[in-house]
mmCIF file of C-alpha atoms and ligand atoms in Angstrom:
data_model
loop_
_atom_site.group_PDB
_atom_site.id
_atom_site.type_symbol
_atom_site.label_atom_id
_atom_site.label_comp_id
_atom_site.label_asym_id
_atom_site.label_seq_id
_atom_site.Cartn_x
_atom_site.Cartn_y
_atom_site.Cartn_z
ATOM 1 C CA MET A 37 4.753 0.517 -4.154
ATOM 2 C CA THR A 38 1.032 1.138 -4.116
ATOM 3 C CA GLN A 39 0.920 4.564 -2.837
ATOM 4 C CA THR A 40 -0.787 7.530 -4.738
ATOM 5 C CA ALA A 41 -0.470 10.883 -3.373
ATOM 6 C CA PRO A 42 -4.237 11.548 -2.381
ATOM 7 C CA ALA A 43 -5.904 14.893 -2.627
ATOM 8 C CA PRO A 44 -7.531 15.389 0.729
ATOM 9 C CA ARG A 45 -11.327 14.993 0.856
ATOM 10 C CA ALA A 46 -12.931 18.296 2.404
ATOM 11 C CA HIS A 47 -15.506 16.475 4.216
ATOM 12 C CA PRO A 48 -14.753 13.063 5.472
ATOM 13 C CA ALA A 49 -17.304 12.767 8.022
ATOM 14 C CA PRO A 50 -19.804 14.995 8.892
ATOM 15 C CA GLU A 51 -18.824 17.946 11.311
ATOM 16 C CA GLY A 52 -16.034 15.750 12.261
ATOM 17 C CA GLY A 53 -18.348 12.761 13.850
ATOM 18 C CA ASP A 54 -18.058 9.171 12.684
ATOM 19 C CA LEU A 55 -17.683 8.259 9.740
ATOM 20 C CA ARG A 56 -21.104 6.478 8.605
ATOM 21 C CA VAL A 57 -20.482 3.312 6.881
ATOM 22 C CA ALA A 58 -22.796 1.492 4.497
ATOM 23 C CA VAL A 59 -21.395 -2.455 4.737
ATOM 24 C CA LEU A 60 -22.642 -4.336 1.494
ATOM 25 C CA GLY A 61 -23.074 -7.693 1.719
ATOM 26 C CA VAL A 62 -23.521 -9.581 5.585
ATOM 27 C CA GLY A 63 -22.814 -12.375 5.360
ATOM 28 C CA MET A 64 -20.312 -13.821 7.357
ATOM 29 C CA MET A 65 -17.642 -11.709 6.894
ATOM 30 C CA GLY A 66 -19.419 -8.551 6.142
ATOM 31 C CA ALA A 67 -21.360 -9.467 9.507
ATOM 32 C CA ASP A 68 -18.468 -9.713 11.045
ATOM 33 C CA HIS A 69 -16.940 -6.060 9.647
ATOM 34 C CA VAL A 70 -20.308 -4.415 11.186
ATOM 35 C CA ARG A 71 -20.017 -5.739 14.598
ATOM 36 C CA ARG A 72 -16.244 -4.321 14.345
ATOM 37 C CA LEU A 73 -17.656 -1.232 12.891
ATOM 38 C CA ALA A 74 -20.217 -1.308 15.786
ATOM 39 C CA THR A 75 -17.718 -2.440 18.907
ATOM 40 C CA ARG A 76 -14.354 -2.081 18.329
ATOM 41 C CA THR A 77 -13.817 0.624 15.615
ATOM 42 C CA VAL A 78 -13.158 4.322 16.777
ATOM 43 C CA GLY A 79 -14.516 7.324 14.518
ATOM 44 C CA ALA A 80 -17.148 5.057 13.031
ATOM 45 C CA ARG A 81 -20.488 3.279 12.785
ATOM 46 C CA PRO A 82 -22.394 1.474 11.002
ATOM 47 C CA THR A 83 -25.375 2.785 9.550
ATOM 48 C CA VAL A 84 -26.838 0.948 6.649
ATOM 49 C CA VAL A 85 -26.725 -2.250 5.506
ATOM 50 C CA ALA A 86 -27.989 -3.992 2.383
ATOM 51 C CA ASP A 87 -27.574 -8.122 1.494
ATOM 52 C CA ALA A 88 -29.493 -10.131 -1.549
ATOM 53 C CA PHE A 89 -30.999 -12.054 1.056
ATOM 54 C CA PRO A 90 -33.511 -9.501 3.049
ATOM 55 C CA ALA A 91 -33.439 -11.705 6.248
ATOM 56 C CA THR A 92 -30.241 -12.061 6.336
ATOM 57 C CA ALA A 93 -29.804 -8.043 6.663
ATOM 58 C CA GLN A 94 -32.955 -7.877 8.729
ATOM 59 C CA ARG A 95 -31.394 -10.321 11.371
ATOM 60 C CA VAL A 96 -27.464 -8.336 10.750
ATOM 61 C CA ALA A 97 -28.976 -5.233 11.589
ATOM 62 C CA GLY A 98 -31.121 -5.983 14.774
ATOM 63 C CA GLU A 99 -27.874 -6.373 16.372
ATOM 64 C CA VAL A 100 -26.723 -2.894 16.042
ATOM 65 C CA PRO A 101 -28.617 0.088 16.893
ATOM 66 C CA GLY A 102 -29.202 2.600 14.944
ATOM 67 C CA VAL A 103 -28.406 0.512 11.849
ATOM 68 C CA ARG A 104 -31.135 0.054 8.741
ATOM 69 C CA VAL A 105 -31.608 -2.130 5.943
ATOM 70 C CA VAL A 106 -31.478 -0.936 2.143
ATOM 71 C CA GLY A 107 -32.997 -3.176 -0.218
ATOM 72 C CA ASP A 108 -30.954 -1.832 -3.127
ATOM 73 C CA PRO A 109 -26.942 -1.558 -2.922
ATOM 74 C CA LEU A 110 -26.604 0.969 -4.339
ATOM 75 C CA ALA A 111 -29.264 2.968 -2.671
ATOM 76 C CA ALA A 112 -27.588 1.816 -0.098
ATOM 77 C CA VAL A 113 -24.496 3.897 -1.527
ATOM 78 C CA ALA A 114 -26.617 7.012 -2.062
ATOM 79 C CA ASP A 115 -27.964 7.207 0.956
ATOM 80 C CA PRO A 116 -27.267 10.509 2.589
ATOM 81 C CA GLU A 117 -26.547 8.595 5.760
ATOM 82 C CA VAL A 118 -23.096 6.959 4.233
ATOM 83 C CA ASP A 119 -19.314 8.544 4.254
ATOM 84 C CA ALA A 120 -17.977 5.396 3.626
ATOM 85 C CA VAL A 121 -18.767 2.123 2.188
ATOM 86 C CA LEU A 122 -17.523 -1.391 3.126
ATOM 87 C CA ILE A 123 -18.087 -4.188 0.194
ATOM 88 C CA ALA A 124 -18.642 -7.669 1.029
ATOM 89 C CA THR A 125 -20.256 -9.433 -1.451
ATOM 90 C CA PRO A 126 -19.243 -11.750 -3.745
ATOM 91 C CA GLY A 127 -16.546 -10.300 -6.123
ATOM 92 C CA SER A 128 -18.860 -11.042 -9.098
ATOM 93 C CA THR A 129 -20.836 -7.473 -7.972
ATOM 94 C CA HIS A 130 -17.225 -5.325 -6.830
ATOM 95 C CA GLU A 131 -17.188 -3.581 -10.299
ATOM 96 C CA GLU A 132 -20.260 -2.142 -10.345
ATOM 97 C CA LEU A 133 -20.306 -0.974 -6.280
ATOM 98 C CA VAL A 134 -17.374 -0.150 -6.481
ATOM 99 C CA LEU A 135 -17.866 2.294 -9.394
ATOM 100 C CA ALA A 136 -21.137 3.520 -7.747
ATOM 101 C CA CYS A 137 -18.344 4.448 -4.868
ATOM 102 C CA LEU A 138 -16.242 6.809 -6.851
ATOM 103 C CA GLN A 139 -18.923 8.509 -8.530
ATOM 104 C CA ARG A 140 -19.930 9.663 -5.098
ATOM 105 C CA GLY A 141 -16.465 10.370 -3.821
ATOM 106 C CA LEU A 142 -17.022 7.894 -1.611
ATOM 107 C CA PRO A 143 -14.144 5.950 0.213
ATOM 108 C CA VAL A 144 -14.491 2.212 0.068
ATOM 109 C CA LEU A 145 -12.684 -0.474 1.742
ATOM 110 C CA CYS A 146 -13.869 -3.587 -0.352
ATOM 111 C CA GLU A 147 -13.242 -7.075 0.292
ATOM 112 C CA LYS A 148 -10.845 -9.405 -1.994
ATOM 113 C CA PRO A 149 -10.859 -10.065 -4.626
ATOM 114 C CA LEU A 150 -11.329 -6.403 -5.794
ATOM 115 C CA THR A 151 -12.778 -8.130 -9.176
ATOM 116 C CA THR A 152 -12.871 -11.401 -10.307
ATOM 117 C CA ASP A 153 -11.050 -10.999 -13.752
ATOM 118 C CA VAL A 154 -8.782 -8.933 -14.855
ATOM 119 C CA GLU A 155 -10.208 -6.492 -17.473
ATOM 120 C CA SER A 156 -12.559 -5.138 -14.465
ATOM 121 C CA SER A 157 -10.002 -5.278 -12.206
ATOM 122 C CA LEU A 158 -8.061 -2.667 -14.661
ATOM 123 C CA ARG A 159 -11.119 -0.715 -15.128
ATOM 124 C CA LEU A 160 -11.446 -0.070 -11.618
ATOM 125 C CA VAL A 161 -7.522 0.904 -11.626
ATOM 126 C CA HIS A 162 -8.468 3.775 -14.196
ATOM 127 C CA ALA A 163 -11.908 5.223 -12.895
ATOM 128 C CA GLU A 164 -10.220 5.603 -9.518
ATOM 129 C CA ARG A 165 -7.402 7.299 -11.317
ATOM 130 C CA ALA A 166 -9.568 9.653 -13.301
ATOM 131 C CA THR A 167 -11.022 10.494 -9.852
ATOM 132 C CA GLY A 168 -7.525 12.356 -9.221
ATOM 133 C CA ARG A 169 -7.828 11.019 -5.238
ATOM 134 C CA ARG A 170 -7.819 7.510 -3.389
ATOM 135 C CA LEU A 171 -10.456 6.158 -2.947
ATOM 136 C CA VAL A 172 -10.546 2.608 -2.173
ATOM 137 C CA GLN A 173 -8.835 -0.084 0.020
ATOM 138 C CA VAL A 174 -9.163 -4.075 -0.530
ATOM 139 C CA GLY A 175 -9.252 -6.016 1.846
ATOM 140 C CA PHE A 176 -6.132 -7.548 1.595
ATOM 141 C CA MET A 177 -5.795 -7.852 5.619
ATOM 142 C CA ARG A 178 -3.137 -10.247 6.542
ATOM 143 C CA ARG A 179 -1.015 -7.005 5.715
ATOM 144 C CA TYR A 180 -2.237 -6.134 8.793
ATOM 145 C CA ASP A 181 -1.488 -9.160 10.794
ATOM 146 C CA PRO A 182 1.454 -8.529 13.362
ATOM 147 C CA GLU A 183 2.841 -11.733 12.189
ATOM 148 C CA TYR A 184 2.881 -10.902 8.585
ATOM 149 C CA ALA A 185 3.863 -7.621 9.706
ATOM 150 C CA ALA A 186 7.187 -8.630 11.706
ATOM 151 C CA LEU A 187 8.238 -10.974 8.769
ATOM 152 C CA ARG A 188 7.751 -7.965 6.671
ATOM 153 C CA ARG A 189 10.285 -6.444 8.872
ATOM 154 C CA ILE A 190 12.605 -9.299 8.699
ATOM 155 C CA ILE A 191 12.709 -9.072 5.384
ATOM 156 C CA ALA A 192 13.722 -4.965 5.367
ATOM 157 C CA SER A 193 16.065 -5.505 8.118
ATOM 158 C CA GLU A 194 18.597 -8.388 5.839
ATOM 159 C CA GLU A 195 19.029 -9.782 9.181
ATOM 160 C CA LEU A 196 18.785 -13.146 7.731
ATOM 161 C CA GLY A 197 20.160 -11.925 3.658
ATOM 162 C CA ALA A 198 18.279 -11.904 0.826
ATOM 163 C CA PRO A 199 14.889 -13.129 0.396
ATOM 164 C CA LEU A 200 15.239 -15.878 -1.520
ATOM 165 C CA MET A 201 11.755 -18.315 -1.716
ATOM 166 C CA LEU A 202 8.339 -18.808 0.375
ATOM 167 C CA HIS A 203 6.688 -21.702 1.513
ATOM 168 C CA CYS A 204 3.128 -21.159 1.836
ATOM 169 C CA ALA A 205 0.367 -23.287 3.785
ATOM 170 C CA HIS A 206 -3.512 -22.225 3.421
ATOM 171 C CA ARG A 207 -5.895 -23.971 5.040
ATOM 172 C CA ASN A 208 -9.451 -23.662 5.842
ATOM 173 C CA ALA A 209 -11.557 -26.524 7.870
ATOM 174 C CA SER A 210 -13.979 -25.967 5.604
ATOM 175 C CA VAL A 211 -15.905 -24.068 2.863
ATOM 176 C CA PRO A 212 -19.834 -23.190 1.450
ATOM 177 C CA PRO A 213 -20.847 -25.538 -0.733
ATOM 178 C CA HIS A 214 -21.191 -23.505 -3.988
ATOM 179 C CA PHE A 215 -17.066 -23.223 -3.906
ATOM 180 C CA ASP A 216 -15.208 -24.505 -6.693
ATOM 181 C CA SER A 217 -11.645 -25.161 -8.025
ATOM 182 C CA GLY A 218 -11.526 -21.606 -9.637
ATOM 183 C CA MET A 219 -12.605 -19.721 -6.498
ATOM 184 C CA VAL A 220 -9.883 -21.532 -4.527
ATOM 185 C CA VAL A 221 -7.566 -19.829 -7.084
ATOM 186 C CA LEU A 222 -9.074 -16.507 -6.983
ATOM 187 C CA ASP A 223 -10.952 -16.235 -3.732
ATOM 188 C CA SER A 224 -8.451 -18.425 -1.403
ATOM 189 C CA LEU A 225 -5.054 -18.074 -3.526
ATOM 190 C CA VAL A 226 -5.295 -14.624 -4.080
ATOM 191 C CA HIS A 227 -3.877 -13.962 0.306
ATOM 192 C CA GLU A 228 -0.581 -15.570 -0.549
ATOM 193 C CA VAL A 229 -0.442 -13.509 -4.329
ATOM 194 C CA ASP A 230 -0.889 -10.466 -2.001
ATOM 195 C CA CYS A 231 1.392 -11.641 0.282
ATOM 196 C CA THR A 232 4.028 -12.172 -1.849
ATOM 197 C CA ARG A 233 3.899 -8.776 -3.369
ATOM 198 C CA PHE A 234 3.833 -7.484 0.154
ATOM 199 C CA LEU A 235 6.592 -8.977 1.308
ATOM 200 C CA LEU A 236 8.878 -9.180 -1.309
ATOM 201 C CA GLY A 237 7.908 -6.090 -2.669
ATOM 202 C CA GLU A 238 7.669 -7.242 -6.801
ATOM 203 C CA GLU A 239 5.185 -8.216 -9.100
ATOM 204 C CA VAL A 240 4.684 -12.482 -9.899
ATOM 205 C CA THR A 241 5.644 -12.863 -13.324
ATOM 206 C CA ALA A 242 3.954 -16.443 -13.331
ATOM 207 C CA ILE A 243 2.157 -19.216 -12.007
ATOM 208 C CA THR A 244 1.371 -22.505 -12.048
ATOM 209 C CA VAL A 245 -1.373 -24.847 -10.872
ATOM 210 C CA MET A 246 -1.589 -28.624 -9.814
ATOM 211 C CA HIS A 247 -3.907 -30.857 -7.864
ATOM 212 C CA PRO A 248 -2.475 -33.822 -6.431
ATOM 213 C CA THR A 249 -4.760 -36.744 -5.358
ATOM 214 C CA SER A 250 -8.073 -35.177 -3.578
ATOM 215 C CA SER A 251 -8.729 -36.142 -0.180
ATOM 216 C CA ARG A 252 -11.620 -38.023 0.065
ATOM 217 C CA SER A 253 -13.562 -36.565 1.473
ATOM 218 C CA THR A 254 -13.420 -33.318 -0.549
ATOM 219 C CA ALA A 255 -16.890 -32.304 -2.261
ATOM 220 C CA PRO A 256 -18.382 -33.571 -5.491
ATOM 221 C CA GLY A 257 -16.919 -30.902 -8.159
ATOM 222 C CA LEU A 258 -13.921 -29.524 -5.800
ATOM 223 C CA SER A 259 -10.259 -30.851 -6.383
ATOM 224 C CA ASP A 260 -8.848 -30.045 -2.899
ATOM 225 C CA PRO A 261 -5.795 -29.888 -2.340
ATOM 226 C CA THR A 262 -4.483 -27.240 -4.718
ATOM 227 C CA PHE A 263 -1.104 -26.895 -4.934
ATOM 228 C CA ALA A 264 0.655 -23.615 -6.902
ATOM 229 C CA LEU A 265 4.385 -22.112 -7.855
ATOM 230 C CA LEU A 266 3.983 -18.760 -8.417
ATOM 231 C CA GLU A 267 7.678 -16.880 -9.900
ATOM 232 C CA THR A 268 8.723 -13.492 -9.104
ATOM 233 C CA ALA A 269 10.315 -11.017 -11.577
ATOM 234 C CA SER A 270 13.447 -11.313 -9.438
ATOM 235 C CA GLY A 271 13.530 -15.387 -10.171
ATOM 236 C CA ARG A 272 12.028 -15.930 -6.569
ATOM 237 C CA LEU A 273 9.778 -18.936 -6.391
ATOM 238 C CA VAL A 274 6.849 -19.139 -3.716
ATOM 239 C CA ASP A 275 5.239 -22.256 -3.304
ATOM 240 C CA VAL A 276 1.501 -22.541 -2.362
ATOM 241 C CA GLU A 277 -0.620 -25.381 -1.050
ATOM 242 C CA VAL A 278 -4.133 -24.349 -0.600
ATOM 243 C CA PHE A 279 -6.186 -26.957 1.411
ATOM 244 C CA VAL A 280 -9.826 -25.587 1.973
ATOM 245 C CA GLY A 281 -11.437 -28.538 3.489
ATOM 246 C CA THR A 282 -8.640 -30.273 6.487
ATOM 247 C CA GLY A 283 -12.015 -30.855 8.473
ATOM 248 C CA VAL A 284 -9.602 -29.791 11.215
ATOM 249 C CA GLY A 285 -8.936 -25.479 11.577
ATOM 250 C CA TYR A 286 -7.739 -22.393 10.003
ATOM 251 C CA GLU A 287 -4.287 -23.049 9.247
ATOM 252 C CA VAL A 288 -2.044 -19.733 7.607
ATOM 253 C CA ARG A 289 1.521 -20.306 7.058
ATOM 254 C CA THR A 290 4.593 -18.830 5.539
ATOM 255 C CA GLU A 291 7.911 -19.928 5.778
ATOM 256 C CA LEU A 292 10.452 -17.212 4.716
ATOM 257 C CA VAL A 293 13.959 -18.858 3.484
ATOM 258 C CA ALA A 294 16.781 -16.721 3.366
ATOM 259 C CA GLU A 295 20.515 -16.782 2.384
ATOM 260 C CA ARG A 296 21.077 -16.997 5.878
ATOM 261 C CA GLY A 297 18.230 -18.126 7.303
ATOM 262 C CA THR A 298 14.719 -18.890 7.709
ATOM 263 C CA ALA A 299 11.799 -17.725 9.731
ATOM 264 C CA MET A 300 8.185 -19.147 9.776
ATOM 265 C CA ILE A 301 5.013 -17.543 11.080
ATOM 266 C CA GLY A 302 1.653 -18.886 11.705
ATOM 267 C CA LEU A 303 2.675 -21.708 14.516
ATOM 268 C CA GLY A 304 3.585 -22.324 18.032
ATOM 269 C CA ALA A 305 7.155 -22.948 18.437
ATOM 270 C CA GLY A 306 8.411 -26.566 18.160
ATOM 271 C CA PRO A 307 7.482 -30.172 16.149
ATOM 272 C CA VAL A 308 4.524 -29.202 14.096
ATOM 273 C CA VAL A 309 1.728 -31.795 14.679
ATOM 274 C CA THR A 310 -1.583 -30.722 14.195
ATOM 275 C CA THR A 311 -4.891 -32.284 15.025
ATOM 276 C CA THR A 312 -8.481 -31.280 15.962
ATOM 277 C CA ALA A 313 -7.347 -30.991 19.648
ATOM 278 C CA GLY A 314 -4.835 -28.764 18.671
ATOM 279 C CA VAL A 315 -0.852 -28.191 17.394
ATOM 280 C CA ARG A 316 0.667 -28.602 20.929
ATOM 281 C CA GLY A 317 -1.970 -27.902 23.006
ATOM 282 C CA ARG A 318 -2.471 -24.612 21.156
ATOM 283 C CA ALA A 319 -5.722 -24.249 19.560
ATOM 284 C CA VAL A 320 -6.267 -24.219 16.042
ATOM 285 C CA PRO A 321 -8.659 -21.306 15.340
ATOM 286 C CA PRO A 322 -11.585 -22.350 13.965
ATOM 287 C CA ASP A 323 -11.578 -19.915 11.341
ATOM 288 C CA PHE A 324 -10.276 -16.049 9.604
ATOM 289 C CA ARG A 325 -12.336 -14.074 11.881
ATOM 290 C CA VAL A 326 -10.518 -15.762 14.574
ATOM 291 C CA ARG A 327 -6.975 -15.849 12.917
ATOM 292 C CA PHE A 328 -6.980 -12.750 11.697
ATOM 293 C CA ALA A 329 -9.194 -10.512 14.066
ATOM 294 C CA THR A 330 -6.330 -8.482 14.932
ATOM 295 C CA ALA A 331 -5.678 -8.076 11.759
ATOM 296 C CA TYR A 332 -9.134 -7.225 10.772
ATOM 297 C CA ASP A 333 -9.475 -4.772 13.432
ATOM 298 C CA LEU A 334 -6.230 -2.803 12.673
ATOM 299 C CA GLU A 335 -7.548 -3.026 8.642
ATOM 300 C CA VAL A 336 -10.721 -1.150 9.334
ATOM 301 C CA GLN A 337 -9.290 0.844 11.806
ATOM 302 C CA ALA A 338 -6.217 2.021 9.536
ATOM 303 C CA TRP A 339 -9.128 2.586 6.594
ATOM 304 C CA VAL A 340 -11.378 4.361 8.902
ATOM 305 C CA ASP A 341 -8.182 6.784 10.300
ATOM 306 C CA ALA A 342 -7.274 7.715 6.810
ATOM 307 C CA ALA A 343 -10.842 7.645 5.100
ATOM 308 C CA ARG A 344 -11.313 10.944 8.171
ATOM 309 C CA ARG A 345 -8.109 11.974 6.960
ATOM 310 C CA GLY A 346 -9.437 12.150 3.204
ATOM 311 C CA THR A 347 -7.451 9.623 2.119
ATOM 312 C CA VAL A 348 -6.818 5.595 1.366
ATOM 313 C CA ASP A 349 -3.208 4.136 2.462
ATOM 314 C CA GLY A 350 -3.593 0.408 2.865
ATOM 315 C CA PRO A 351 -3.708 -1.320 -0.695
ATOM 316 C CA GLY A 352 -5.343 0.101 -3.462
ATOM 317 C CA THR A 353 -6.760 -0.579 -6.953
ATOM 318 C CA TRP A 354 -3.319 -1.414 -8.292
ATOM 319 C CA ASP A 355 -2.726 -4.388 -5.350
ATOM 320 C CA GLY A 356 -5.979 -5.302 -6.527
ATOM 321 C CA TYR A 357 -5.380 -5.853 -9.716
ATOM 322 C CA ALA A 358 -2.115 -7.401 -9.677
ATOM 323 C CA ALA A 359 -3.567 -9.718 -7.739
ATOM 324 C CA THR A 360 -6.580 -10.480 -9.858
ATOM 325 C CA ALA A 361 -4.154 -10.111 -12.887
ATOM 326 C CA VAL A 362 -1.931 -13.779 -11.163
ATOM 327 C CA THR A 363 -5.323 -15.404 -9.959
ATOM 328 C CA THR A 364 -7.186 -15.061 -13.384
ATOM 329 C CA ALA A 365 -3.846 -16.369 -14.487
ATOM 330 C CA GLY A 366 -3.821 -19.090 -12.038
ATOM 331 C CA VAL A 367 -7.123 -20.358 -13.336
ATOM 332 C CA GLU A 368 -6.049 -20.338 -17.031
ATOM 333 C CA ALA A 369 -3.529 -22.824 -15.300
ATOM 334 C CA LEU A 370 -5.605 -24.865 -13.679
ATOM 335 C CA ARG A 371 -7.469 -25.471 -16.963
ATOM 336 C CA THR A 372 -4.754 -25.941 -19.102
ATOM 337 C CA GLY A 373 -2.312 -27.640 -16.608
ATOM 338 C CA ARG A 374 0.458 -25.152 -17.932
ATOM 339 C CA ARG A 375 2.868 -22.778 -16.394
ATOM 340 C CA THR A 376 1.203 -19.218 -17.603
ATOM 341 C CA GLU A 377 2.997 -16.076 -17.591
ATOM 342 C CA VAL A 378 1.579 -12.684 -16.151
ATOM 343 C CA ALA A 379 1.312 -9.394 -17.681
ATOM 344 C CA LEU A 380 0.475 -6.609 -16.399
ATOM 345 C CA GLU A 381 -0.689 -3.890 -18.248
ATOM 346 C CA GLY A 382 0.454 0.276 -17.255
ATOM 347 C CA GLU A 383 2.504 1.316 -13.995
ATOM 348 C CA ALA A 384 2.025 0.622 -10.462
ATOM 349 C CA PRO A 385 1.447 4.186 -8.390
ATOM 350 C CA ALA A 386 5.102 5.721 -7.437
HETATM 351 C C1 LIG B 196 -11.614 -16.103 2.051
HETATM 352 O O1 LIG B 196 -13.117 -16.082 1.495
HETATM 353 C C2 LIG B 196 -10.917 -15.584 2.645
HETATM 354 O O2 LIG B 196 -10.690 -14.665 2.544
HETATM 355 C C3 LIG B 196 -10.280 -15.948 4.118
HETATM 356 O O3 LIG B 196 -9.352 -15.700 4.579
HETATM 357 C C4 LIG B 196 -9.799 -17.267 3.121
HETATM 358 O O4 LIG B 196 -8.785 -18.531 3.693
HETATM 359 C C5 LIG B 196 -10.528 -18.481 2.242
HETATM 360 O O5 LIG B 196 -9.980 -20.007 1.816
HETATM 361 C C6 LIG B 196 -11.627 -17.707 1.903
HETATM 362 O O6 LIG B 196 -12.779 -18.400 1.308
#
């Protein structure tokens, strides 16, 4: 759905050595990526970190020998000891940072969402295309999760016949205090939008977003849970419950309903009884770093391997743009209470 033929980069890493990576934004996710690059990724190492909070940058840099703090993220992109950039800053900063990487011809792994509005995402699609190469991978890590990959293989094998619907649940124990209802759509639901495109291989053409009665423990200013209905180009339906303040743990489930059977991922087998004690005795992961640890490892390793070959082969700017187009329509659907259609401009890469 997304691949373009990349022009190989002449010197992806200095003399075939480790790819030297700048990590921009070292909050919860960025700090996790710094540790991953330092200890679990082959062929890459973090060299530079930048963060809006200097003390956070110092603390994270202090954990890994050889990592320097650079105050300004744009200076980090321009740093001579940087061959590739991992962006984990808030989505509103992504456009400027990705553009700076494109201008330097650096491979980028940009955490999702690509950007927080559709115009800037589309600008990045065009800016990357203007370079004539693929340089940007978007951090839709679920594509690297063994369970999602297995579900995709089940669909591709047609063992269960054609896919008809997906039922998805996306539950966080808690989110930071600044998380509002728009962020639920742009930052959390965006994963299910990408999974829908990844699993079903088609675009989302309309979205409806509703709020059922909120949990009594919901933070002021946030409506939680949220229910979304995605419609795809061929008429399939995907329902998604996003509940970001369950207080329980991290639960991400996807159930495929197909012509001759169903398949669910994200659970142990058997009756579903979930409490803080776990699912049938199985521990509920506390957050996405634990639940998707393998996916993040595989994602970053795939990005590094491709960057060292002078290319990118994971989800790209088109995927980021397509997902943002749906979630920004979702924010509008939430505001108006109406089903909102999504139209993409231009063509997906062949
Ligand atoms: C967070 O940014 C993530 O990407 C997590 O996967 C998601 O579950 C969470 O809701 C987001 O805030």
